[in-house]
Coordinates of C-alpha atoms and ligand atoms in Angstrom, one line a residue:
M52 CA 35.9 -16.8 -9.7
P53 CA 35.2 -12.8 -10.2
P54 CA 34.1 -11.0 -7.2
E55 CA 30.8 -11.3 -6.2
K56 CA 28.8 -8.2 -8.0
T57 CA 26.8 -5.6 -5.4
K58 CA 23.1 -6.2 -5.9
R59 CA 21.7 -2.7 -6.2
A60 CA 17.9 -1.8 -6.1
C61 CA 15.7 2.2 -5.7
V62 CA 12.3 3.5 -4.7
I63 CA 11.4 5.9 -7.7
G64 CA 9.1 8.5 -7.6
W65 CA 8.3 12.3 -7.5
P66 CA 8.7 13.4 -5.1
V67 CA 11.0 10.3 -3.2
K68 CA 12.2 12.0 -0.5
H69 CA 9.7 11.2 1.4
S70 CA 10.2 7.5 1.2
R71 CA 10.7 5.3 3.7
S72 CA 11.8 2.3 2.0
P73 CA 15.7 3.0 1.4
V74 CA 15.7 2.9 5.8
I75 CA 13.8 -0.6 5.2
H76 CA 15.8 -2.0 2.8
G77 CA 18.8 -0.6 4.2
Y78 CA 17.7 -2.5 7.6
W79 CA 17.6 -5.6 5.9
L80 CA 20.6 -5.4 4.0
K81 CA 22.8 -4.6 7.0
K82 CA 20.9 -7.3 9.1
Y83 CA 21.7 -10.2 6.6
G84 CA 24.8 -9.1 6.2
L85 CA 24.2 -8.7 2.5
K86 CA 26.5 -7.1 -0.6
G87 CA 23.5 -4.7 -1.8
S88 CA 22.6 -1.4 -2.0
Y89 CA 19.0 0.7 -2.1
E90 CA 18.5 4.2 -2.7
A91 CA 15.8 6.7 -3.6
V92 CA 16.2 8.7 -7.3
A93 CA 13.9 10.7 -8.3
V94 CA 11.7 10.3 -11.6
P95 CA 10.0 12.9 -13.3
P96 CA 6.5 11.8 -15.0
D97 CA 7.8 12.2 -18.5
G98 CA 11.1 10.0 -17.2
L99 CA 9.6 6.8 -16.3
E100 CA 9.7 4.6 -19.9
K101 CA 13.0 6.2 -20.3
F102 CA 14.4 4.7 -16.8
L103 CA 12.9 1.6 -16.9
R104 CA 14.3 0.3 -20.1
G105 CA 17.6 1.5 -18.6
L106 CA 16.8 -0.7 -15.9
P107 CA 18.7 -3.5 -16.4
R108 CA 21.6 -2.0 -16.9
D109 CA 22.3 -0.8 -13.4
Y110 CA 19.8 -2.7 -10.9
A111 CA 17.8 -5.4 -9.5
G112 CA 15.2 -4.1 -9.4
C113 CA 13.3 -1.2 -7.9
N114 CA 9.8 -0.1 -5.7
I115 CA 7.4 2.1 -7.7
T116 CA 5.4 4.9 -5.9
L117 CA 3.3 8.1 -6.8
P118 CA 2.6 8.8 -9.1
H119 CA 3.9 5.9 -11.5
K120 CA 2.5 3.1 -10.1
E121 CA -0.2 2.6 -13.3
E122 CA 1.5 4.0 -16.3
A123 CA 4.3 1.4 -15.1
L124 CA 2.3 -1.3 -15.9
G125 CA 2.0 -0.9 -19.7
L126 CA 6.2 -0.8 -19.2
M127 CA 6.4 -4.0 -18.1
D128 CA 7.7 -7.1 -20.2
E129 CA 5.5 -9.2 -18.0
V130 CA 2.8 -8.5 -15.0
D131 CA 1.9 -11.1 -12.0
P132 CA -2.1 -11.2 -12.7
L133 CA -3.3 -9.8 -9.2
A134 CA -1.2 -6.4 -10.0
R135 CA -3.0 -6.5 -13.9
K136 CA -6.1 -6.8 -12.4
A137 CA -5.6 -4.2 -9.6
G138 CA -3.9 -1.7 -12.3
A139 CA -1.2 -0.9 -10.7
V140 CA 2.5 -2.2 -10.5
N141 CA 4.8 -1.4 -7.2
T142 CA 8.0 -3.5 -7.8
V143 CA 9.9 -4.8 -10.4
A144 CA 12.1 -7.3 -10.5
V145 CA 14.7 -7.8 -13.2
R146 CA 14.5 -11.5 -15.0
P147 CA 17.8 -13.0 -16.3
G148 CA 18.8 -11.7 -19.7
G149 CA 16.8 -7.9 -18.5
K150 CA 13.4 -8.4 -19.0
L151 CA 10.9 -5.9 -16.8
Y152 CA 8.9 -8.2 -14.4
G153 CA 6.3 -5.9 -12.3
F154 CA 4.3 -7.0 -9.5
N155 CA 1.8 -5.4 -6.8
T156 CA 3.0 -6.1 -2.8
D157 CA 1.2 -3.4 -1.3
I158 CA -2.0 -5.8 -1.6
H159 CA 0.1 -8.1 0.3
G160 CA 1.3 -5.7 2.9
F161 CA -2.1 -4.6 3.6
T162 CA -3.6 -8.4 4.0
R163 CA -0.1 -9.2 6.1
N164 CA -1.4 -5.9 8.5
L165 CA -4.8 -7.1 8.4
E166 CA -3.8 -10.5 9.8
S167 CA -1.9 -9.3 12.5
A168 CA -5.3 -7.4 13.9
G169 CA -5.8 -11.5 14.7
K170 CA -9.8 -12.3 15.2
A171 CA -10.6 -8.8 15.3
W172 CA -10.3 -9.3 11.0
Q173 CA -13.3 -11.5 10.2
K174 CA -11.8 -11.8 6.3
K175 CA -14.8 -12.9 4.7
K176 CA -17.3 -10.0 6.7
P177 CA -18.6 -7.3 4.7
A178 CA -16.4 -4.3 4.5
L179 CA -16.4 -0.5 3.5
V180 CA -13.4 1.5 1.7
V181 CA -13.6 4.7 2.0
G182 CA -11.3 6.1 -1.3
A183 CA -11.0 5.3 -5.2
G184 CA -7.9 7.0 -5.9
G185 CA -4.7 4.5 -6.6
A186 CA -4.5 3.0 -3.0
S187 CA -7.6 1.3 -2.6
R188 CA -6.9 -0.5 -5.1
A189 CA -4.8 -2.9 -3.7
V190 CA -7.3 -2.9 -0.9
V191 CA -10.3 -4.0 -3.2
A192 CA -7.9 -6.7 -4.7
A193 CA -6.7 -7.6 -1.2
L194 CA -10.3 -8.1 0.1
V195 CA -11.1 -9.5 -3.2
G196 CA -8.3 -12.5 -2.6
A197 CA -9.1 -13.0 0.9
G198 CA -12.2 -14.3 0.4
C199 CA -14.5 -10.8 1.7
A200 CA -18.3 -11.8 0.4
T201 CA -19.7 -7.9 0.5
I202 CA -17.2 -4.9 -0.6
Y203 CA -18.8 -1.6 -0.2
I204 CA -17.0 1.4 -2.0
T205 CA -17.7 5.4 -1.1
N206 CA -16.0 8.4 -2.7
R207 CA -16.1 12.0 -2.4
T208 CA -16.6 11.9 -6.2
P209 CA -19.1 10.4 -7.7
E210 CA -17.2 9.5 -11.1
R211 CA -14.4 8.5 -10.2
L212 CA -16.0 6.0 -7.7
R213 CA -18.3 5.0 -10.6
L214 CA -15.5 4.5 -12.8
L215 CA -13.5 2.4 -10.1
G216 CA -16.3 0.4 -9.5
E217 CA -16.5 -0.2 -13.1
E218 CA -13.2 -1.2 -14.0
L219 CA -12.6 -3.4 -10.4
S220 CA -15.6 -5.4 -10.8
A221 CA -15.2 -6.4 -14.3
A222 CA -11.1 -7.4 -13.4
F223 CA -11.9 -9.2 -10.3
G224 CA -15.8 -10.6 -11.8
V225 CA -17.2 -9.2 -8.0
S226 CA -20.1 -7.1 -7.9
L227 CA -19.1 -3.8 -5.6
H228 CA -21.1 -1.9 -3.9
L229 CA -20.8 1.6 -4.7
V230 CA -22.1 3.8 -1.7
G231 CA -22.7 7.7 -2.2
W232 CA -20.3 9.9 -0.1
H233 CA -23.8 11.0 1.5
D234 CA -24.7 7.3 2.8
R235 CA -21.2 6.7 4.2
E236 CA -21.9 6.6 7.6
D237 CA -25.2 4.5 7.1
A238 CA -23.3 1.8 5.7
L239 CA -21.3 1.4 8.5
A240 CA -24.1 -0.3 10.6
T241 CA -23.2 -3.3 8.1
V242 CA -19.4 -4.0 7.8
D243 CA -17.0 -5.5 9.7
L244 CA -14.1 -3.7 8.4
V245 CA -13.3 0.4 7.4
V246 CA -11.0 1.0 5.5
N247 CA -9.6 4.8 5.2
T248 CA -7.2 4.9 1.6
T249 CA -8.0 8.9 1.6
S250 CA -5.3 11.3 2.3
Q251 CA -7.9 12.5 5.0
G252 CA -6.1 12.6 8.6
M253 CA -2.6 12.7 7.0
E254 CA -0.5 15.4 8.6
G255 CA -1.2 18.7 7.5
A256 CA -4.5 17.5 5.9
P257 CA -8.0 17.9 7.5
A258 CA -9.1 14.7 9.2
L259 CA -11.3 12.2 7.1
E260 CA -15.2 13.0 7.7
L261 CA -16.5 10.1 8.9
D262 CA -18.6 9.9 12.2
L263 CA -18.3 6.5 13.6
R264 CA -21.3 6.3 15.7
K265 CA -23.0 3.9 13.3
L266 CA -20.4 1.1 13.5
K267 CA -21.2 -1.8 14.3
D268 CA -19.8 -2.8 17.7
G269 CA -16.2 -4.8 17.4
A270 CA -15.5 -3.7 13.6
L271 CA -12.4 -3.3 12.7
V272 CA -10.7 0.2 11.8
A273 CA -7.9 0.8 9.4
D274 CA -6.4 3.2 8.0
L275 CA -3.5 3.2 5.3
I276 CA -1.7 6.5 6.4
Y277 CA 1.1 6.0 8.8
T278 CA 2.1 9.6 9.3
P279 CA 1.1 10.1 11.9
L280 CA 1.0 6.9 13.2
E281 CA -2.3 7.4 15.3
T282 CA -4.5 9.0 12.8
P283 CA -7.8 11.1 13.6
L284 CA -10.0 8.1 12.8
L285 CA -8.3 5.7 14.3
R286 CA -8.3 7.7 17.8
E287 CA -11.9 7.8 17.2
A288 CA -12.5 4.4 16.4
V289 CA -9.9 3.7 19.6
R290 CA -12.2 6.1 22.1
R291 CA -14.9 3.7 20.7
H292 CA -13.5 0.6 21.7
H293 CA -13.0 -0.6 18.2
P294 CA -10.1 -3.0 17.3
T295 CA -7.5 -0.7 15.0
V296 CA -4.7 -1.1 12.5
G297 CA -2.2 2.1 11.8
G298 CA -0.7 2.1 8.3
L299 CA 2.9 1.2 8.8
G300 CA 2.3 -2.3 8.9
M301 CA 1.1 -2.6 5.2
L302 CA 4.4 -0.3 4.8
L303 CA 6.9 -2.6 6.3
H304 CA 5.3 -5.8 5.0
Q305 CA 5.2 -4.6 1.1
A306 CA 8.7 -4.0 1.2
A307 CA 9.1 -7.6 2.0
P308 CA 8.7 -9.2 -1.2
G309 CA 10.6 -7.1 -3.2
F310 CA 14.0 -7.4 -0.6
E311 CA 13.2 -11.0 -1.3
A312 CA 13.3 -10.8 -5.3
W313 CA 16.6 -8.8 -5.2
F314 CA 18.6 -9.9 -2.7
G315 CA 17.7 -13.8 -2.7
V316 CA 16.5 -13.8 1.6
K317 CA 13.0 -13.5 2.6
P318 CA 13.3 -10.7 5.5
E319 CA 11.3 -10.7 8.2
V320 CA 9.2 -7.5 9.9
D321 CA 10.0 -7.8 12.9
E322 CA 9.8 -5.1 16.5
E323 CA 13.2 -3.5 15.6
L324 CA 11.9 -2.6 12.0
R325 CA 9.2 -1.0 13.1
K326 CA 11.3 0.9 15.9
V327 CA 14.1 1.8 13.3
V328 CA 11.4 3.4 11.1
E329 CA 9.2 4.7 13.9
D330 CA 12.3 6.9 15.3
D331 CA 13.1 7.9 11.3
L332 CA 9.6 9.3 10.8
A333 CA 9.8 11.4 14.2
K334 CA 13.5 12.3 13.2
A335 CA 11.7 13.7 9.8
K336 CA 9.3 16.3 11.8
Ligands
ATR497 P1 -4.0 7.5 -4.2 O1 -3.1 7.1 -5.1 O2 -2.6 7.5 -2.5 O3 -5.0 6.6 -3.5 P2 -5.4 9.8 -5.2 O4 -5.3 9.2 -6.2 O5 -5.2 10.9 -5.4 O6 -3.8 9.1 -4.0 O7 -6.7 9.3 -4.2 C1 -7.2 10.0 -2.8 C2 -8.2 9.7 -2.0 O8 -8.8 10.7 -1.3 C3 -9.5 9.9 -3.6 O9 -10.3 8.6 -3.5 C4 -9.9 11.7 -3.1 O10 -11.8 11.6 -3.3 P3 -11.7 12.3 -5.0 O11 -11.5 11.2 -5.5 O12 -13.3 13.2 -4.4 O13 -11.0 13.3 -5.1 C5 -9.5 11.4 -1.6 N1 -9.9 12.6 -0.9 C6 -9.1 14.0 -1.2 N2 -9.3 14.5 -0.6 C7 -10.7 15.0 -0.1 C8 -11.2 14.7 0.9 N3 -11.0 16.3 1.4 N4 -12.3 14.4 1.1 C9 -12.5 13.0 0.7 N5 -12.0 12.6 0.0 C10 -10.8 12.9 -0.1

C-alpha cells in the first residue's frame, strides 16, 4: 500500500496574517493525531481565480476570508444552497475528481454560538442586525434558518441597507424590516436579540454608537468582534444586566465543518481550544 498522503488545507485572504484559523486547525490536528497541515496563504484580490483553479492539486480544501467570500461563490463548481442564498462562501472542499464545493460555515458558527447562550436566545423572537456588510449576510441567514419571525436591519449607509435588504428578502423569501440609522435605538424596544456585525468596537476603532437604554429587559446582545473579547457594546450590555455572546465562539464553531470535510474527523470546540486561541490573541497584542 502506498504511504498515506498528508492532507493539506489552508486559509486564503488579503491580508491573511491576522487569521487565527491556523491555530484552531493546528490544535485539532494535534488533538486527534492526524497526518495533516493547515497554513495561511496570502492571495491578492486579482489572484483568487488562479489560486482556486490550482487548489485541487495541492489541497483538500480551504477557508476563505476577506475580501474573497463573495467572489469565490462564482468560482465554485457546486455551491451549498444556503451559501448561495447568503451570497458568500467561506469554506471549500475539493471533491473526488477535483471539483470545488463551496459552503458557508459562518452561518453554522453564528447559530452554534447563540445556542451557547442557552435560554437567553429566544430563536423565534424579533431581532435587530446592525450593519449591512458581508458579515450581516451570514447572520441574517442564520436567523432565518432558526425561524426568527421578525428581522430588523439597520445600517449607517442607507443605500447599502436597501440593496442588502432587497437581495436577502428575495433570496430567503422573507420580508426583512429596514430601519433607518437614526431610528435604530427605537427598534431596540421591540427586539429580544441585537447583533453587531459592523467593525465598530474592534481594537483601534471607536465603539459602536448604540445607546442600550431602550433595549428590552433580558434581551440578548451579540457581537461578532473577538478583538477585544469584550467590546464596549458587550461591556455596556453586561452593565445593564443583559446576557451577552462574544465573537470568539462563532470563530471557533465556523471552523469545525471545514475540518471535518478535509480531515474526516468531527472536531470538538472545547474549553482548551478557546484558551489556546485566547492566549494567541493576547500574544499578538
Ligand atoms: P464585513 O464584510 O466584515 O461585514 P464590510 O462589508 O466592510 O465588512 O461592512 C462593514 C460594516 O460596518 C458596514 O455595515 C458598515 O456600514 P456602511 O455600510 O455604512 O459603511 C459598518 N461600519 C463601518 N464603519 C462604521 C461606522 N463608523 N459607523 C457605523 N457603521 C460602520
